[in-house]
Tab-separated table of C-alpha atoms in Angstrom:
chain	number	residue	atom	x	y	z
Z	288	UNK	CA	-0.023	0.148	-0.258
Z	289	UNK	CA	0.878	3.795	-0.297
Z	290	UNK	CA	3.510	4.785	2.420
Z	291	UNK	CA	2.731	8.265	3.921
Z	292	UNK	CA	5.983	9.757	3.457
Z	293	UNK	CA	6.280	8.934	0.129
Z	294	UNK	CA	2.921	10.201	-1.161
Z	295	UNK	CA	3.541	12.993	0.829
Z	296	UNK	CA	7.029	13.581	-1.160
Z	297	UNK	CA	5.397	12.495	-4.646
Z	298	UNK	CA	2.621	14.876	-4.267
Z	299	UNK	CA	5.097	17.893	-3.448
Z	300	UNK	CA	7.561	17.089	-6.432
Z	301	UNK	CA	4.344	15.969	-8.702
Z	302	UNK	CA	2.956	19.766	-7.766
Z	303	UNK	CA	6.537	21.648	-8.859
Z	304	UNK	CA	5.897	19.702	-12.226
Z	305	UNK	CA	8.034	17.127	-12.232
Z	306	UNK	CA	6.479	14.643	-15.027
Z	307	UNK	CA	8.674	11.315	-13.792
Z	308	UNK	CA	7.066	11.924	-10.208
Z	309	UNK	CA	3.491	12.058	-11.519
Z	310	UNK	CA	4.379	9.328	-13.499
Z	311	UNK	CA	5.228	7.248	-10.698
Z	312	UNK	CA	2.399	8.884	-8.525
Z	313	UNK	CA	-0.575	8.206	-10.609
Z	314	UNK	CA	0.941	4.715	-10.646
Z	315	UNK	CA	0.884	4.177	-6.904
Z	316	UNK	CA	-2.710	5.609	-7.080
Z	317	UNK	CA	-3.966	3.660	-9.877
Z	318	UNK	CA	-5.100	0.139	-7.593
Z	319	UNK	CA	-6.864	2.682	-5.402
Z	320	UNK	CA	-8.409	4.144	-7.912
Z	321	UNK	CA	-9.144	1.465	-9.786
Z	322	UNK	CA	-10.439	-0.177	-5.908
Z	323	UNK	CA	-13.075	2.891	-5.886
Z	324	UNK	CA	-14.243	2.797	-9.072
Z	325	UNK	CA	-15.277	-1.107	-8.925
Z	326	UNK	CA	-17.420	-0.825	-6.125
Z	327	UNK	CA	-19.417	1.414	-8.084
Z	328	UNK	CA	-18.999	-0.479	-11.831
Z	329	UNK	CA	-17.698	-3.871	-10.987
Z	330	UNK	CA	-17.727	-4.643	-14.818
Z	331	UNK	CA	-13.407	-4.440	-15.400
Z	332	UNK	CA	-13.965	-2.553	-18.521
Z	333	UNK	CA	-16.107	0.032	-17.019
Z	334	UNK	CA	-14.397	0.465	-13.835
Z	335	UNK	CA	-11.266	0.881	-15.758
Z	336	UNK	CA	-12.710	3.724	-18.379
Z	337	UNK	CA	-13.930	5.442	-14.954
Z	338	UNK	CA	-10.542	5.103	-12.913
Z	339	UNK	CA	-8.656	6.127	-16.440
Z	340	UNK	CA	-10.771	9.575	-16.026
Z	341	UNK	CA	-10.060	10.004	-12.882
Z	342	UNK	CA	-6.132	9.784	-12.982
Z	343	UNK	CA	-6.443	11.914	-15.515
Z	344	UNK	CA	-8.340	14.513	-13.247
Z	345	UNK	CA	-5.985	13.486	-10.570
Z	346	UNK	CA	-3.340	14.848	-12.677
Z	347	UNK	CA	-4.397	17.747	-14.092
Z	348	UNK	CA	-6.289	19.088	-10.888
Z	349	UNK	CA	-3.089	17.996	-8.581
Z	350	UNK	CA	-2.290	21.654	-8.288
Z	351	UNK	CA	-5.643	22.550	-6.896
Z	352	UNK	CA	-4.886	19.927	-3.640
Z	353	UNK	CA	-4.841	22.316	-0.777
Z	354	UNK	CA	-3.344	19.779	1.278
Z	355	UNK	CA	-6.739	20.083	3.798
Z	356	UNK	CA	-7.920	16.752	4.852
Z	357	UNK	CA	-5.992	13.533	3.283
Z	358	UNK	CA	-5.058	13.361	0.171
Z	359	UNK	CA	-6.236	10.067	-0.718
Z	360	UNK	CA	-9.348	11.398	0.920
Z	361	UNK	CA	-9.078	13.726	-2.086
Z	362	UNK	CA	-8.316	10.757	-4.547
Z	363	UNK	CA	-11.049	8.784	-3.009
Z	364	UNK	CA	-13.425	12.174	-4.003
Z	365	UNK	CA	-12.337	11.881	-7.549
Z	366	UNK	CA	-12.587	7.970	-8.166
Z	367	UNK	CA	-16.347	8.325	-6.542
Z	368	UNK	CA	-17.253	10.964	-8.384
Z	369	UNK	CA	-15.769	9.713	-12.194
Z	370	UNK	CA	-16.975	6.336	-11.541
Z	371	UNK	CA	-20.521	7.924	-11.022
Z	372	UNK	CA	-20.058	10.053	-14.104
Z	373	UNK	CA	-19.122	7.646	-16.279
Z	374	UNK	CA	-22.451	5.286	-14.813
Z	375	UNK	CA	-24.554	8.458	-15.949
Z	376	UNK	CA	-22.706	8.574	-19.393
Z	377	UNK	CA	-23.823	4.792	-20.270
Z	378	UNK	CA	-27.098	4.876	-19.049
Z	379	UNK	CA	-27.520	8.457	-21.654
Z	380	UNK	CA	-25.887	5.758	-24.336
Z	381	UNK	CA	-28.050	3.059	-23.206
Z	382	UNK	CA	-31.046	5.285	-23.771
Z	383	UNK	CA	-30.093	6.691	-26.948
Z	384	UNK	CA	-29.290	2.393	-27.878
Z	385	UNK	CA	-32.690	1.644	-27.071
Z	386	UNK	CA	-31.761	-1.284	-25.469
Z	387	UNK	CA	-34.292	-3.112	-23.563
Z	388	UNK	CA	-33.969	-6.088	-20.523
Z	389	UNK	CA	-33.962	-9.885	-22.287
Z	390	UNK	CA	-36.577	-11.660	-20.486
Z	391	UNK	CA	-36.078	-13.231	-17.222
Z	392	UNK	CA	-33.813	-10.997	-15.628
Z	393	UNK	CA	-34.339	-8.800	-12.779
Z	394	UNK	CA	-33.622	-5.528	-13.263
Z	395	UNK	CA	-32.815	-4.335	-9.991
Z	396	UNK	CA	-29.272	-6.748	-10.233
Z	397	UNK	CA	-29.276	-7.107	-13.906
Z	398	UNK	CA	-28.372	-4.198	-16.220
Z	399	UNK	CA	-27.922	-3.787	-19.711
Z	400	UNK	CA	-25.203	-1.490	-18.594
Z	401	UNK	CA	-22.562	-3.904	-18.594
Z	402	UNK	CA	-21.533	-4.478	-15.116
Z	403	UNK	CA	-23.248	-1.890	-13.380
Z	404	UNK	CA	-24.547	-2.654	-9.988
Z	405	UNK	CA	-27.601	-0.938	-11.587
Z	406	UNK	CA	-29.681	-1.360	-8.045
Z	407	UNK	CA	-27.582	0.692	-6.152
Z	408	UNK	CA	-26.799	3.173	-8.767
Z	409	UNK	CA	-30.623	3.788	-9.350
Z	410	UNK	CA	-30.767	4.500	-5.829
Z	411	UNK	CA	-27.836	6.520	-4.886
Z	412	UNK	CA	-29.300	8.639	-8.414
Z	413	UNK	CA	-32.725	8.549	-6.343
Z	414	UNK	CA	-30.675	9.834	-3.403
Z	415	UNK	CA	-28.810	12.560	-5.285
Z	416	UNK	CA	-32.179	14.358	-6.622
Z	417	UNK	CA	-34.205	13.811	-3.432
Z	418	UNK	CA	-31.446	14.560	-0.531
Z	419	UNK	CA	-28.378	16.101	-2.233
Z	420	UNK	CA	-26.757	16.758	0.518
Z	421	UNK	CA	-26.820	13.015	1.999
Z	422	UNK	CA	-24.989	11.815	-1.191
Z	423	UNK	CA	-21.102	12.960	-1.097
Z	424	UNK	CA	-21.119	11.898	2.764
Z	425	UNK	CA	-22.467	8.433	2.307
Z	426	UNK	CA	-20.333	8.039	-0.665
Z	427	UNK	CA	-16.894	8.447	0.830
Z	428	UNK	CA	-17.832	6.664	4.257
Z	429	UNK	CA	-19.575	3.502	2.431
Z	430	UNK	CA	-18.140	3.204	-1.024
Z	431	UNK	CA	-15.256	4.813	-0.373
Z	432	UNK	CA	-14.338	2.886	3.012
Z	433	UNK	CA	-13.124	6.387	4.831
Z	434	UNK	CA	-13.885	6.575	8.133
Z	435	UNK	CA	-15.956	9.079	9.971
Z	436	UNK	CA	-13.371	11.427	10.626
Z	437	UNK	CA	-11.880	11.797	7.199
Z	438	UNK	CA	-15.125	12.174	5.524
Z	439	UNK	CA	-15.423	15.208	8.163
Z	440	UNK	CA	-11.646	16.567	6.902
Z	441	UNK	CA	-12.618	16.003	3.243
Z	442	UNK	CA	-16.012	18.080	3.674
Z	443	UNK	CA	-15.273	20.181	6.437
Z	444	UNK	CA	-18.237	19.678	8.406
Z	445	UNK	CA	-18.580	18.941	11.913
Z	446	UNK	CA	-18.268	15.314	12.749
Z	447	UNK	CA	-22.162	15.293	13.965
Z	448	UNK	CA	-23.376	16.405	10.984
Z	449	UNK	CA	-21.451	14.147	8.773
Z	450	UNK	CA	-22.708	11.145	10.939
Z	451	UNK	CA	-26.341	11.981	10.683
Z	452	UNK	CA	-26.204	12.634	6.913
Z	453	UNK	CA	-24.951	8.886	6.629
Z	454	UNK	CA	-27.489	7.485	8.764
Z	455	UNK	CA	-30.381	9.154	6.644
Z	456	UNK	CA	-28.332	7.921	3.337
Z	457	UNK	CA	-28.261	4.486	4.931
Z	458	UNK	CA	-31.949	4.421	5.859
Z	459	UNK	CA	-33.000	5.757	1.936
Z	460	UNK	CA	-30.652	3.628	0.302
Z	461	UNK	CA	-31.702	0.749	2.224
Z	462	UNK	CA	-35.812	1.340	2.104
Z	463	UNK	CA	-34.755	1.520	-1.837
Z	464	UNK	CA	-32.657	-1.376	-2.434
Z	465	UNK	CA	-35.381	-3.741	-0.221
Z	466	UNK	CA	-38.112	-2.497	-1.509
Z	467	UNK	CA	-36.508	-2.264	-5.647
Z	468	UNK	CA	-38.260	0.846	-6.094
Protein backbone atom coordinates (compact mmCIF):
# COMPACT_ATOMS: atom_id res chain seq x y z
CA UNK A 1 0.00 0.00 0.00
CA UNK A 2 1.01 3.62 -0.11
CA UNK A 3 3.32 4.84 2.60
CA UNK A 4 2.41 8.31 3.82
CA UNK A 5 5.94 9.73 3.69
CA UNK A 6 6.53 8.50 0.13
CA UNK A 7 3.10 9.73 -0.94
CA UNK A 8 3.68 13.17 0.56
CA UNK A 9 7.01 13.45 -1.24
CA UNK A 10 5.54 12.31 -4.56
CA UNK A 11 2.64 14.75 -4.30
CA UNK A 12 4.95 17.65 -3.45
CA UNK A 13 7.32 16.80 -6.28
CA UNK A 14 4.53 16.24 -8.82
CA UNK A 15 2.93 19.56 -7.86
CA UNK A 16 6.17 21.33 -8.82
CA UNK A 17 5.78 19.97 -12.36
CA UNK A 18 8.12 16.98 -12.21
CA UNK A 19 6.70 14.60 -14.85
CA UNK A 20 8.57 11.55 -13.50
CA UNK A 21 7.09 12.10 -10.02
CA UNK A 22 3.63 12.58 -11.51
CA UNK A 23 3.91 9.31 -13.47
CA UNK A 24 5.13 7.50 -10.36
CA UNK A 25 2.33 9.02 -8.24
CA UNK A 26 -0.34 7.99 -10.74
CA UNK A 27 1.10 4.47 -10.94
CA UNK A 28 0.94 4.23 -7.13
CA UNK A 29 -2.64 5.56 -7.06
CA UNK A 30 -3.97 3.40 -9.90
CA UNK A 31 -4.85 0.30 -7.78
CA UNK A 32 -6.66 2.44 -5.19
CA UNK A 33 -8.58 4.36 -7.86
CA UNK A 34 -9.47 1.13 -9.64
CA UNK A 35 -10.81 -0.39 -6.40
CA UNK A 36 -12.93 2.70 -5.74
CA UNK A 37 -14.36 2.71 -9.25
CA UNK A 38 -15.04 -1.03 -9.03
CA UNK A 39 -17.26 -0.43 -6.01
CA UNK A 40 -19.65 1.38 -8.37
CA UNK A 41 -18.92 -0.43 -11.61
CA UNK A 42 -18.00 -4.08 -11.05
CA UNK A 43 -17.51 -4.79 -14.77
CA UNK A 44 -13.77 -4.40 -15.30
CA UNK A 45 -13.96 -2.41 -18.56
CA UNK A 46 -16.38 0.11 -17.05
CA UNK A 47 -14.32 0.52 -13.89
CA UNK A 48 -11.20 0.89 -16.03
CA UNK A 49 -12.83 3.69 -18.04
CA UNK A 50 -13.82 5.51 -14.86
CA UNK A 51 -10.38 4.96 -13.31
CA UNK A 52 -8.63 6.39 -16.37
CA UNK A 53 -10.86 9.45 -16.22
CA UNK A 54 -10.16 9.82 -12.50
CA UNK A 55 -6.40 9.56 -12.96
CA UNK A 56 -6.52 12.14 -15.73
CA UNK A 57 -8.51 14.44 -13.45
CA UNK A 58 -6.05 13.89 -10.59
CA UNK A 59 -3.11 14.77 -12.83
CA UNK A 60 -4.71 17.88 -14.28
CA UNK A 61 -6.09 19.15 -10.96
CA UNK A 62 -3.24 18.17 -8.64
CA UNK A 63 -2.34 21.84 -8.22
CA UNK A 64 -5.83 22.39 -6.75
CA UNK A 65 -5.27 19.97 -3.86
CA UNK A 66 -5.12 22.34 -0.90
CA UNK A 67 -3.52 20.00 1.61
CA UNK A 68 -6.63 20.25 3.82
CA UNK A 69 -7.75 16.75 4.64
CA UNK A 70 -5.98 13.65 3.45
CA UNK A 71 -4.67 13.38 -0.09
CA UNK A 72 -6.12 9.88 -0.38
CA UNK A 73 -9.51 11.27 0.66
CA UNK A 74 -9.23 13.83 -2.14
CA UNK A 75 -8.37 10.99 -4.55
CA UNK A 76 -11.37 9.01 -3.30
CA UNK A 77 -13.71 11.93 -4.01
CA UNK A 78 -12.37 12.21 -7.56
CA UNK A 79 -12.58 8.45 -8.17
CA UNK A 80 -16.13 8.26 -6.79
CA UNK A 81 -17.29 11.20 -8.87
CA UNK A 82 -15.64 9.73 -11.96
CA UNK A 83 -17.38 6.37 -11.46
CA UNK A 84 -20.74 8.07 -10.99
CA UNK A 85 -20.13 10.19 -14.09
CA UNK A 86 -19.22 7.09 -16.10
CA UNK A 87 -22.40 5.41 -14.92
CA UNK A 88 -24.52 8.41 -15.99
CA UNK A 89 -22.80 8.43 -19.37
CA UNK A 90 -23.48 4.71 -19.78
CA UNK A 91 -27.14 5.30 -18.94
CA UNK A 92 -27.40 7.97 -21.63
CA UNK A 93 -25.76 5.66 -24.17
CA UNK A 94 -28.12 2.81 -23.22
CA UNK A 95 -31.14 5.11 -23.58
CA UNK A 96 -29.89 6.34 -26.95
CA UNK A 97 -29.48 2.76 -28.17
CA UNK A 98 -33.01 1.89 -26.94
CA UNK A 99 -31.62 -1.12 -25.10
CA UNK A 100 -34.13 -3.39 -23.40
CA UNK A 101 -33.74 -5.97 -20.70
CA UNK A 102 -33.89 -9.54 -21.93
CA UNK A 103 -36.68 -11.80 -20.65
CA UNK A 104 -36.30 -13.46 -17.21
CA UNK A 105 -33.97 -10.92 -15.63
CA UNK A 106 -34.21 -8.99 -12.41
CA UNK A 107 -33.81 -5.29 -13.33
CA UNK A 108 -32.64 -4.50 -9.79
CA UNK A 109 -29.50 -6.59 -10.18
CA UNK A 110 -29.04 -7.03 -13.92
CA UNK A 111 -28.06 -4.14 -16.09
CA UNK A 112 -28.25 -3.48 -19.77
CA UNK A 113 -25.34 -1.26 -18.91
CA UNK A 114 -22.59 -3.85 -18.73
CA UNK A 115 -21.45 -4.59 -15.25
CA UNK A 116 -23.11 -1.87 -13.23
CA UNK A 117 -24.86 -2.45 -9.96
CA UNK A 118 -28.04 -1.03 -11.42
CA UNK A 119 -29.94 -1.31 -8.15
CA UNK A 120 -27.27 0.58 -6.23
CA UNK A 121 -26.72 3.20 -8.90
CA UNK A 122 -30.44 3.89 -9.33
CA UNK A 123 -30.87 4.21 -5.57
CA UNK A 124 -27.87 6.53 -5.45
CA UNK A 125 -29.34 8.63 -8.28
CA UNK A 126 -32.63 8.86 -6.38
CA UNK A 127 -30.76 9.92 -3.24
CA UNK A 128 -28.94 12.58 -5.24
CA UNK A 129 -32.23 13.95 -6.59
CA UNK A 130 -34.21 13.85 -3.35
CA UNK A 131 -31.49 14.55 -0.77
CA UNK A 132 -28.40 15.99 -2.50
CA UNK A 133 -26.76 17.05 0.77
CA UNK A 134 -26.52 13.40 1.87
CA UNK A 135 -24.82 11.92 -1.18
CA UNK A 136 -21.20 12.89 -0.75
CA UNK A 137 -20.98 11.82 2.89
CA UNK A 138 -22.57 8.46 2.06
CA UNK A 139 -20.37 7.84 -0.98
CA UNK A 140 -17.16 8.68 0.86
CA UNK A 141 -18.01 6.57 3.91
CA UNK A 142 -19.81 3.54 2.55
CA UNK A 143 -18.45 3.29 -0.98
CA UNK A 144 -15.15 5.04 -0.44
CA UNK A 145 -14.35 3.23 2.82
CA UNK A 146 -13.18 6.40 4.53
CA UNK A 147 -13.61 6.89 8.26
CA UNK A 148 -16.18 9.31 9.63
CA UNK A 149 -13.36 11.62 10.69
CA UNK A 150 -11.83 11.58 7.19
CA UNK A 151 -15.22 12.34 5.64
CA UNK A 152 -15.72 15.24 8.05
CA UNK A 153 -12.27 16.62 7.17
CA UNK A 154 -12.83 16.34 3.42
CA UNK A 155 -16.27 17.96 3.60
CA UNK A 156 -15.16 20.48 6.22
CA UNK A 157 -18.26 19.58 8.25
CA UNK A 158 -18.77 18.76 11.93
CA UNK A 159 -18.44 15.06 12.73
CA UNK A 160 -21.98 14.90 14.13
CA UNK A 161 -23.39 16.37 10.93
CA UNK A 162 -21.51 13.85 8.83
CA UNK A 163 -22.72 10.94 10.96
CA UNK A 164 -26.31 12.17 10.72
CA UNK A 165 -26.11 12.56 6.93
CA UNK A 166 -24.69 9.06 6.55
CA UNK A 167 -27.38 7.62 8.82
CA UNK A 168 -30.14 9.31 6.79
CA UNK A 169 -28.57 8.23 3.50
CA UNK A 170 -28.24 4.63 4.67
CA UNK A 171 -31.88 4.55 5.70
CA UNK A 172 -32.92 5.96 2.31
CA UNK A 173 -30.70 3.53 0.42
CA UNK A 174 -31.82 0.54 2.48
CA UNK A 175 -35.48 1.38 1.84
CA UNK A 176 -34.82 1.77 -1.91
CA UNK A 177 -32.76 -1.40 -2.22
CA UNK A 178 -35.09 -3.59 -0.13
CA UNK A 179 -38.28 -2.43 -1.83
CA UNK A 180 -36.71 -2.33 -5.28
CA UNK A 181 -38.27 1.06 -6.02
